[in-house]
Tab-separated table of C-alpha atoms in Angstrom:
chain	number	residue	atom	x	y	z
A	4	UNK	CA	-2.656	-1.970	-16.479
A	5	UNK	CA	-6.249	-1.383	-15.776
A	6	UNK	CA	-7.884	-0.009	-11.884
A	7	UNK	CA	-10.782	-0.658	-10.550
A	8	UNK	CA	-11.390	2.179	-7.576
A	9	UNK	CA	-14.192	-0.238	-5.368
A	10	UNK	CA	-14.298	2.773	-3.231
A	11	UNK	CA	-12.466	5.418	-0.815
A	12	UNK	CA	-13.464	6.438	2.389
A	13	UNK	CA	-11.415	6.406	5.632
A	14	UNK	CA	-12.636	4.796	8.485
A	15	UNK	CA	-15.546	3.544	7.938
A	16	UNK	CA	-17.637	3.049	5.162
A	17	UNK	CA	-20.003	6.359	4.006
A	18	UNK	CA	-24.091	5.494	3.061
A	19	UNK	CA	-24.036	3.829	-0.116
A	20	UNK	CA	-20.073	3.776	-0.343
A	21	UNK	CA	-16.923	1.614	0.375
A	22	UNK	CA	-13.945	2.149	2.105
A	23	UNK	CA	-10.180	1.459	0.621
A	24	UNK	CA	-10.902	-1.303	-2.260
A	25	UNK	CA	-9.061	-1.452	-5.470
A	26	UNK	CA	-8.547	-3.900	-8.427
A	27	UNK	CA	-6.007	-3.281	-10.826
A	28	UNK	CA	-5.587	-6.259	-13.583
A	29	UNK	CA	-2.953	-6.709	-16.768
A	30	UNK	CA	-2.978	-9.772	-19.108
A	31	UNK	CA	-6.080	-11.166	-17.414
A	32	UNK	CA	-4.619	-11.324	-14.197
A	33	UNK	CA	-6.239	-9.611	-11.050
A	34	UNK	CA	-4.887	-8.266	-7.753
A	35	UNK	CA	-7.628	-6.766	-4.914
A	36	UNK	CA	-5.762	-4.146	-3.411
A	37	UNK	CA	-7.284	-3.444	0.508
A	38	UNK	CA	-10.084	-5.097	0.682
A	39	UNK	CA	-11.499	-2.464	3.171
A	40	UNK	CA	-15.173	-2.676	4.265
A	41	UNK	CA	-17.996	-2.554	1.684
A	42	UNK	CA	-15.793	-3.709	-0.696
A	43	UNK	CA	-16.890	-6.957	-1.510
A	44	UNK	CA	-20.076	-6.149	-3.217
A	45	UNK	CA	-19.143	-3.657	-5.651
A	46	UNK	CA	-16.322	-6.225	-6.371
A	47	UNK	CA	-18.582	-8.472	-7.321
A	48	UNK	CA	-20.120	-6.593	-9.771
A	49	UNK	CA	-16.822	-6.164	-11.364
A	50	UNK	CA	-15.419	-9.590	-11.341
A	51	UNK	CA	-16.448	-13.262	-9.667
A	52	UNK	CA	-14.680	-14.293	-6.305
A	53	UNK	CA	-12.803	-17.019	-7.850
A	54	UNK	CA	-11.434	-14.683	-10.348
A	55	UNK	CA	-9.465	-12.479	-7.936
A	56	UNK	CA	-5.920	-13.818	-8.646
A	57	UNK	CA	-4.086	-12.020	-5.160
A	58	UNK	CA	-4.559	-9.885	-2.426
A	59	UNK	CA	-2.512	-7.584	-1.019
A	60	UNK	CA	-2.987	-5.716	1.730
A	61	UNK	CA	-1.456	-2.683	3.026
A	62	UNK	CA	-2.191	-3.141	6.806
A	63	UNK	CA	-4.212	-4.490	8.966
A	64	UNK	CA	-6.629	-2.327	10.533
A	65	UNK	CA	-10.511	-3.380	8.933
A	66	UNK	CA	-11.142	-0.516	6.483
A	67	UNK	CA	-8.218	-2.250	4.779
A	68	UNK	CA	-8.598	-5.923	5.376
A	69	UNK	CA	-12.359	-6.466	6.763
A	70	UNK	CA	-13.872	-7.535	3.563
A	71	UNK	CA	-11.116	-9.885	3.030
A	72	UNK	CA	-13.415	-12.402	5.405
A	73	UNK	CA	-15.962	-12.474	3.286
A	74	UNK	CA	-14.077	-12.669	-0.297
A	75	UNK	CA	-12.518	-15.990	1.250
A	76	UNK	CA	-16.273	-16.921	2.425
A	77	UNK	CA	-17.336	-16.577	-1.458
A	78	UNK	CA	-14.628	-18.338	-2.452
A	79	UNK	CA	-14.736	-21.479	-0.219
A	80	UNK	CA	-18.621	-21.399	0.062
A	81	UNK	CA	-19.516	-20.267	-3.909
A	82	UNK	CA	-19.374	-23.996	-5.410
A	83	UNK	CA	-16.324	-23.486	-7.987
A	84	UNK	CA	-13.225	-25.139	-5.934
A	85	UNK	CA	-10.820	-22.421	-6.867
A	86	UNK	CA	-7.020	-22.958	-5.479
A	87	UNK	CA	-5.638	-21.290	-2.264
A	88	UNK	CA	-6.326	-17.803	-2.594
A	89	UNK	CA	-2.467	-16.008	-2.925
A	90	UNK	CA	-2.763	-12.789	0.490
A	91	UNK	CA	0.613	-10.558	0.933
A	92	UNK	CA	0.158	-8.351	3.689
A	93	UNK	CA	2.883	-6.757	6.685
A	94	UNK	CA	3.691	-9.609	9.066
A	95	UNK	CA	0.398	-10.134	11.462
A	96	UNK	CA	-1.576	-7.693	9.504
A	97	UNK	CA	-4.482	-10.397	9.060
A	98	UNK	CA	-4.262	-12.315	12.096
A	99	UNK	CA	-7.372	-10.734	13.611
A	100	UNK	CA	-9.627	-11.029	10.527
A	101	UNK	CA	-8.387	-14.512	9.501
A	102	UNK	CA	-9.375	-15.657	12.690
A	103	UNK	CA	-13.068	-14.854	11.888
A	104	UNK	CA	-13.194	-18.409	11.064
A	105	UNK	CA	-11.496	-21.739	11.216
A	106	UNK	CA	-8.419	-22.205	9.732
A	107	UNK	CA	-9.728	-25.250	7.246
A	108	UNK	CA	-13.070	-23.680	6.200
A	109	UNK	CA	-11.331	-20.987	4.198
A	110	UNK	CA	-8.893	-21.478	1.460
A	111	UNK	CA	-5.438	-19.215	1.445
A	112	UNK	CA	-1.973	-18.634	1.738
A	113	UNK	CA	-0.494	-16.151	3.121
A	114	UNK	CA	3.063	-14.295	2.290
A	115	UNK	CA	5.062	-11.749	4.366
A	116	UNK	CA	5.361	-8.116	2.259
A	117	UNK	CA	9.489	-7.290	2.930
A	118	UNK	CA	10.263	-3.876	2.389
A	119	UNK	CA	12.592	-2.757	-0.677
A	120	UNK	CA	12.603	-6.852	-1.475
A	121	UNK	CA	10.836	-6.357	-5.255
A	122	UNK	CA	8.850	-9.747	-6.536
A	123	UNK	CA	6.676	-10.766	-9.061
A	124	UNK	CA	3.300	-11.474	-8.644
A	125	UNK	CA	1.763	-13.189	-11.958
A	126	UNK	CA	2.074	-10.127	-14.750
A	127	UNK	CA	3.461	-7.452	-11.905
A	128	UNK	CA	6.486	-6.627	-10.255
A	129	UNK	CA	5.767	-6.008	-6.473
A	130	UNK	CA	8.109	-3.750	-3.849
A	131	UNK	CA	6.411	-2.967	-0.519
A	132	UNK	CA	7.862	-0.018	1.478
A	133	UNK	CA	7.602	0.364	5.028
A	134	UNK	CA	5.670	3.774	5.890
A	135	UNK	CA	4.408	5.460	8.788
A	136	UNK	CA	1.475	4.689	10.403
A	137	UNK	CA	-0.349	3.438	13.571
A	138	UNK	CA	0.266	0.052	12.742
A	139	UNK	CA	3.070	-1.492	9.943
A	140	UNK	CA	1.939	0.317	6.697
A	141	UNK	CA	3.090	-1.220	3.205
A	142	UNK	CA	3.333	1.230	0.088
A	143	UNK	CA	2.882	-0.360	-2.654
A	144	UNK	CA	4.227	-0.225	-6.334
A	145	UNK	CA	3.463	-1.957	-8.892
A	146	UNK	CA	4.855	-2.258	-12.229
A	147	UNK	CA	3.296	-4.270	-15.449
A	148	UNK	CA	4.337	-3.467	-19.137
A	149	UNK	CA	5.230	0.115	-19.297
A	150	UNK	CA	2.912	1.429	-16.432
A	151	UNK	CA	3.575	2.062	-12.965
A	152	UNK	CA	1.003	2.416	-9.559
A	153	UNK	CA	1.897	3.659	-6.413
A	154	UNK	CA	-0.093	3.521	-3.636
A	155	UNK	CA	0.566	4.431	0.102
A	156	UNK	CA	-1.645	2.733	2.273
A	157	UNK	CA	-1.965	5.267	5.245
A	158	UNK	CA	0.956	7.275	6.414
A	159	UNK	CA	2.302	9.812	7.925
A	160	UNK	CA	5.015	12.039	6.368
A	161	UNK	CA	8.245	10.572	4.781
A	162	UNK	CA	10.933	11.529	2.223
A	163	UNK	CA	10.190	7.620	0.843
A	164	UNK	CA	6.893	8.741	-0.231
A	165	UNK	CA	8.622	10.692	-3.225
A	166	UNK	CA	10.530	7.319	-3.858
A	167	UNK	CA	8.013	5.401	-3.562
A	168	UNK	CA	5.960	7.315	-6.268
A	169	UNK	CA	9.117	8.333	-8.720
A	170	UNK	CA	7.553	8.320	-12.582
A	171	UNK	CA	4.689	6.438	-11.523
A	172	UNK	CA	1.624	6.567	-13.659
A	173	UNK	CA	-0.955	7.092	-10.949
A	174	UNK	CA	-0.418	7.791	-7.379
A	175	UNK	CA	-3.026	6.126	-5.413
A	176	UNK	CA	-2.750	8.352	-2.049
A	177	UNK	CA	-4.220	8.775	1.282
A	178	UNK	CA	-5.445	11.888	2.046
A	179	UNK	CA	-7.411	11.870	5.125
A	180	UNK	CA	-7.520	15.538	5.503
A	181	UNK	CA	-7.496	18.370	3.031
A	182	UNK	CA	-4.817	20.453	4.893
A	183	UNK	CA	-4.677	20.017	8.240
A	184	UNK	CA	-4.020	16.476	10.262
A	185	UNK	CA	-5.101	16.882	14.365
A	186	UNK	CA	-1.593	16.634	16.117
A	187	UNK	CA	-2.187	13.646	17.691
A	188	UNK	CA	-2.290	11.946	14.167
A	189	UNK	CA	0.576	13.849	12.577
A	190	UNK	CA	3.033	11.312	12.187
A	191	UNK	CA	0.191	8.561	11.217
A	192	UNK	CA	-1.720	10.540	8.301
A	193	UNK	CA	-1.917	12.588	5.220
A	194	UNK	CA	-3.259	15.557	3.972
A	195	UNK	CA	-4.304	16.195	0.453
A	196	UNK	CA	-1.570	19.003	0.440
A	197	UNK	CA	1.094	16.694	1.338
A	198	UNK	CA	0.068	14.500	-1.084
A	199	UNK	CA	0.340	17.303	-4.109
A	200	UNK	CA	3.391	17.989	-2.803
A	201	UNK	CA	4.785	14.568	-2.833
A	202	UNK	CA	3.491	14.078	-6.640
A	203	UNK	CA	5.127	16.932	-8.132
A	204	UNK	CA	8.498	16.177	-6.600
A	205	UNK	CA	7.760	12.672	-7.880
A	206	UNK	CA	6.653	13.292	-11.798
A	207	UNK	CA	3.298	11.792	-11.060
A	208	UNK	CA	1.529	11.497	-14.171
A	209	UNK	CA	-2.267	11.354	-12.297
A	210	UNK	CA	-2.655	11.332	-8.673
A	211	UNK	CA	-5.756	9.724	-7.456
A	212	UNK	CA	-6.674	10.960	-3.538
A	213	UNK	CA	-8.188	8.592	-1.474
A	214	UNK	CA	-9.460	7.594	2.284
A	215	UNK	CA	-10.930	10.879	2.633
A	216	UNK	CA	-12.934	11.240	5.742
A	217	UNK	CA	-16.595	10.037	5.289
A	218	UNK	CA	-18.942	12.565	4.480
A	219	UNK	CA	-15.988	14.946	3.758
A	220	UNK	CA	-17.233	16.749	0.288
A	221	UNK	CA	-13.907	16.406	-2.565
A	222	UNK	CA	-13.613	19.971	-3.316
A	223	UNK	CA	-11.483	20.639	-0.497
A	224	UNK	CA	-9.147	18.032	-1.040
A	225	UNK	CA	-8.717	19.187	-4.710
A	226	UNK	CA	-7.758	22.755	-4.230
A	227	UNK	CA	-5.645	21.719	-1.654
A	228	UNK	CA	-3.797	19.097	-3.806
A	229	UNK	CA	-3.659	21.162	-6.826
A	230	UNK	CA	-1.598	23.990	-4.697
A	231	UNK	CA	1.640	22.197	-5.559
A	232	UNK	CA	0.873	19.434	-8.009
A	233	UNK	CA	-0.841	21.027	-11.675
A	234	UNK	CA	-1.600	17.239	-13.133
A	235	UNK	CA	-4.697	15.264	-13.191
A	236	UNK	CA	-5.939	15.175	-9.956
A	237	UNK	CA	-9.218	12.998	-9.161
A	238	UNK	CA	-10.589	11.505	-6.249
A	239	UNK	CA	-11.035	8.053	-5.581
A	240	UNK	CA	-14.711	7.434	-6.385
A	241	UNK	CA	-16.115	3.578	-7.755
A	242	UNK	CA	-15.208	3.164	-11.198
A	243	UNK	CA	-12.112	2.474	-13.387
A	244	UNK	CA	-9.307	5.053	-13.716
């Protein structure tokens, strides 16, 4: 299993960087994780439009989905006919960014994500989990071969985090803040200090921090992280992990 970080900031996409955007492929078959804004070009440098195999998304507010308008664009518009693109996102997730444009100029299909209901998806097995946020929140695991990916979307605490990350290779997980989330957002985010937590209770092998606040420099996040967890620890940054 092979990913792609296309980039990591929360909320809205940093000069010269993405927001959430990942691409994890096994046996030549690829799955855009979050197509968050920004995304789409530094895909595209990675891998052609009508390569992209799935989608799934983890919910639907745009620094998760927004760039899925445009992947569809490139893939009805680009000239090469590829079939209905496969998107599995929380019910209604998409609804607002799908209806950027007319139902028959875009090619898709879209599934439902059912918690603790595992599928497979081409090389991967798939089980969503529903987490805390603002709006329905998937985590995500996937499972190819002998390697394992977690990922959490946004969230707020939850014992199913630990669950949802047992043994897993590489924790992909949202860490808005480095200790400290403003009350209001409590039960909605992360910190990077939860996040340690969560991966040494879990066996993480590498936990990857992501949808850090833009601007936000990593050192923070990684002392705070590394409090409780004493793995690899990076930060979600373009390039392949």
């Amino acid at each position: 299993m092979r990913l792609t970080v296309l980039g990591g900031c929360g909320a809205w996409p940093a000069a010269g960087a993405a927001c959430s955007g990942y691409l994890v492929e096994h046996d030549g078959f690829r799955v855009l994780i979050d197509p968050g804004y920004a995304t789409l070009p530094l895909l595209l440098a990675t891998a052609r439009a009508e390569e992209i195999d799935a989608v799934l998304v983890s919910h639907g507010h745009p620094d998760h989905c927004a760039d899925l308008n445009p992947l569809l664009r490139a893939r009805s518009l680009g000239g090469h006919s590829p079939p209905p693109l496969p998107v599995h996102a929380p019910p209604g997730a998409l609804d607002a960014v799908l209806a950027l444009d007319r139902r028959g100029m875009l090619e898709y299909v879209t599934h439902e994500l059912t918690p603790r209901v595992p599928y497979e998806l081409g090389p991967f097995t798939v089980e969503a989990w529903s987490l805390p946020h603002h709006v329905p929140n998937a985590g995500l695991r996937l499972e190819a071969g002998d390697k394992v990916l977690a990922y959490t979307g946004d969230t707020g605490p939850t014992p199913d985090l630990v669950e949802l990350a047992r043994d897993a290779d590489i924790l992909l997980a949202e860490a808005t803040y480095p200790e400290v989330v403003p009350e209001e957002d409590a039960p909605y985010l992360s910190t990077a200090e939860q996040a340690g937590a969560n991966a040494a209770k879990a066996g993480v092998g590498h936990l990857v921090l992501t949808h850090l606040w833009p601007g936000t420099p990593a050192e923070p996040a990684l002392e705070a992280a590394s409090r409780g967890f004493t793995g690899q620890i990076t930060v979600a940054v373009p390039g392949v992990i």
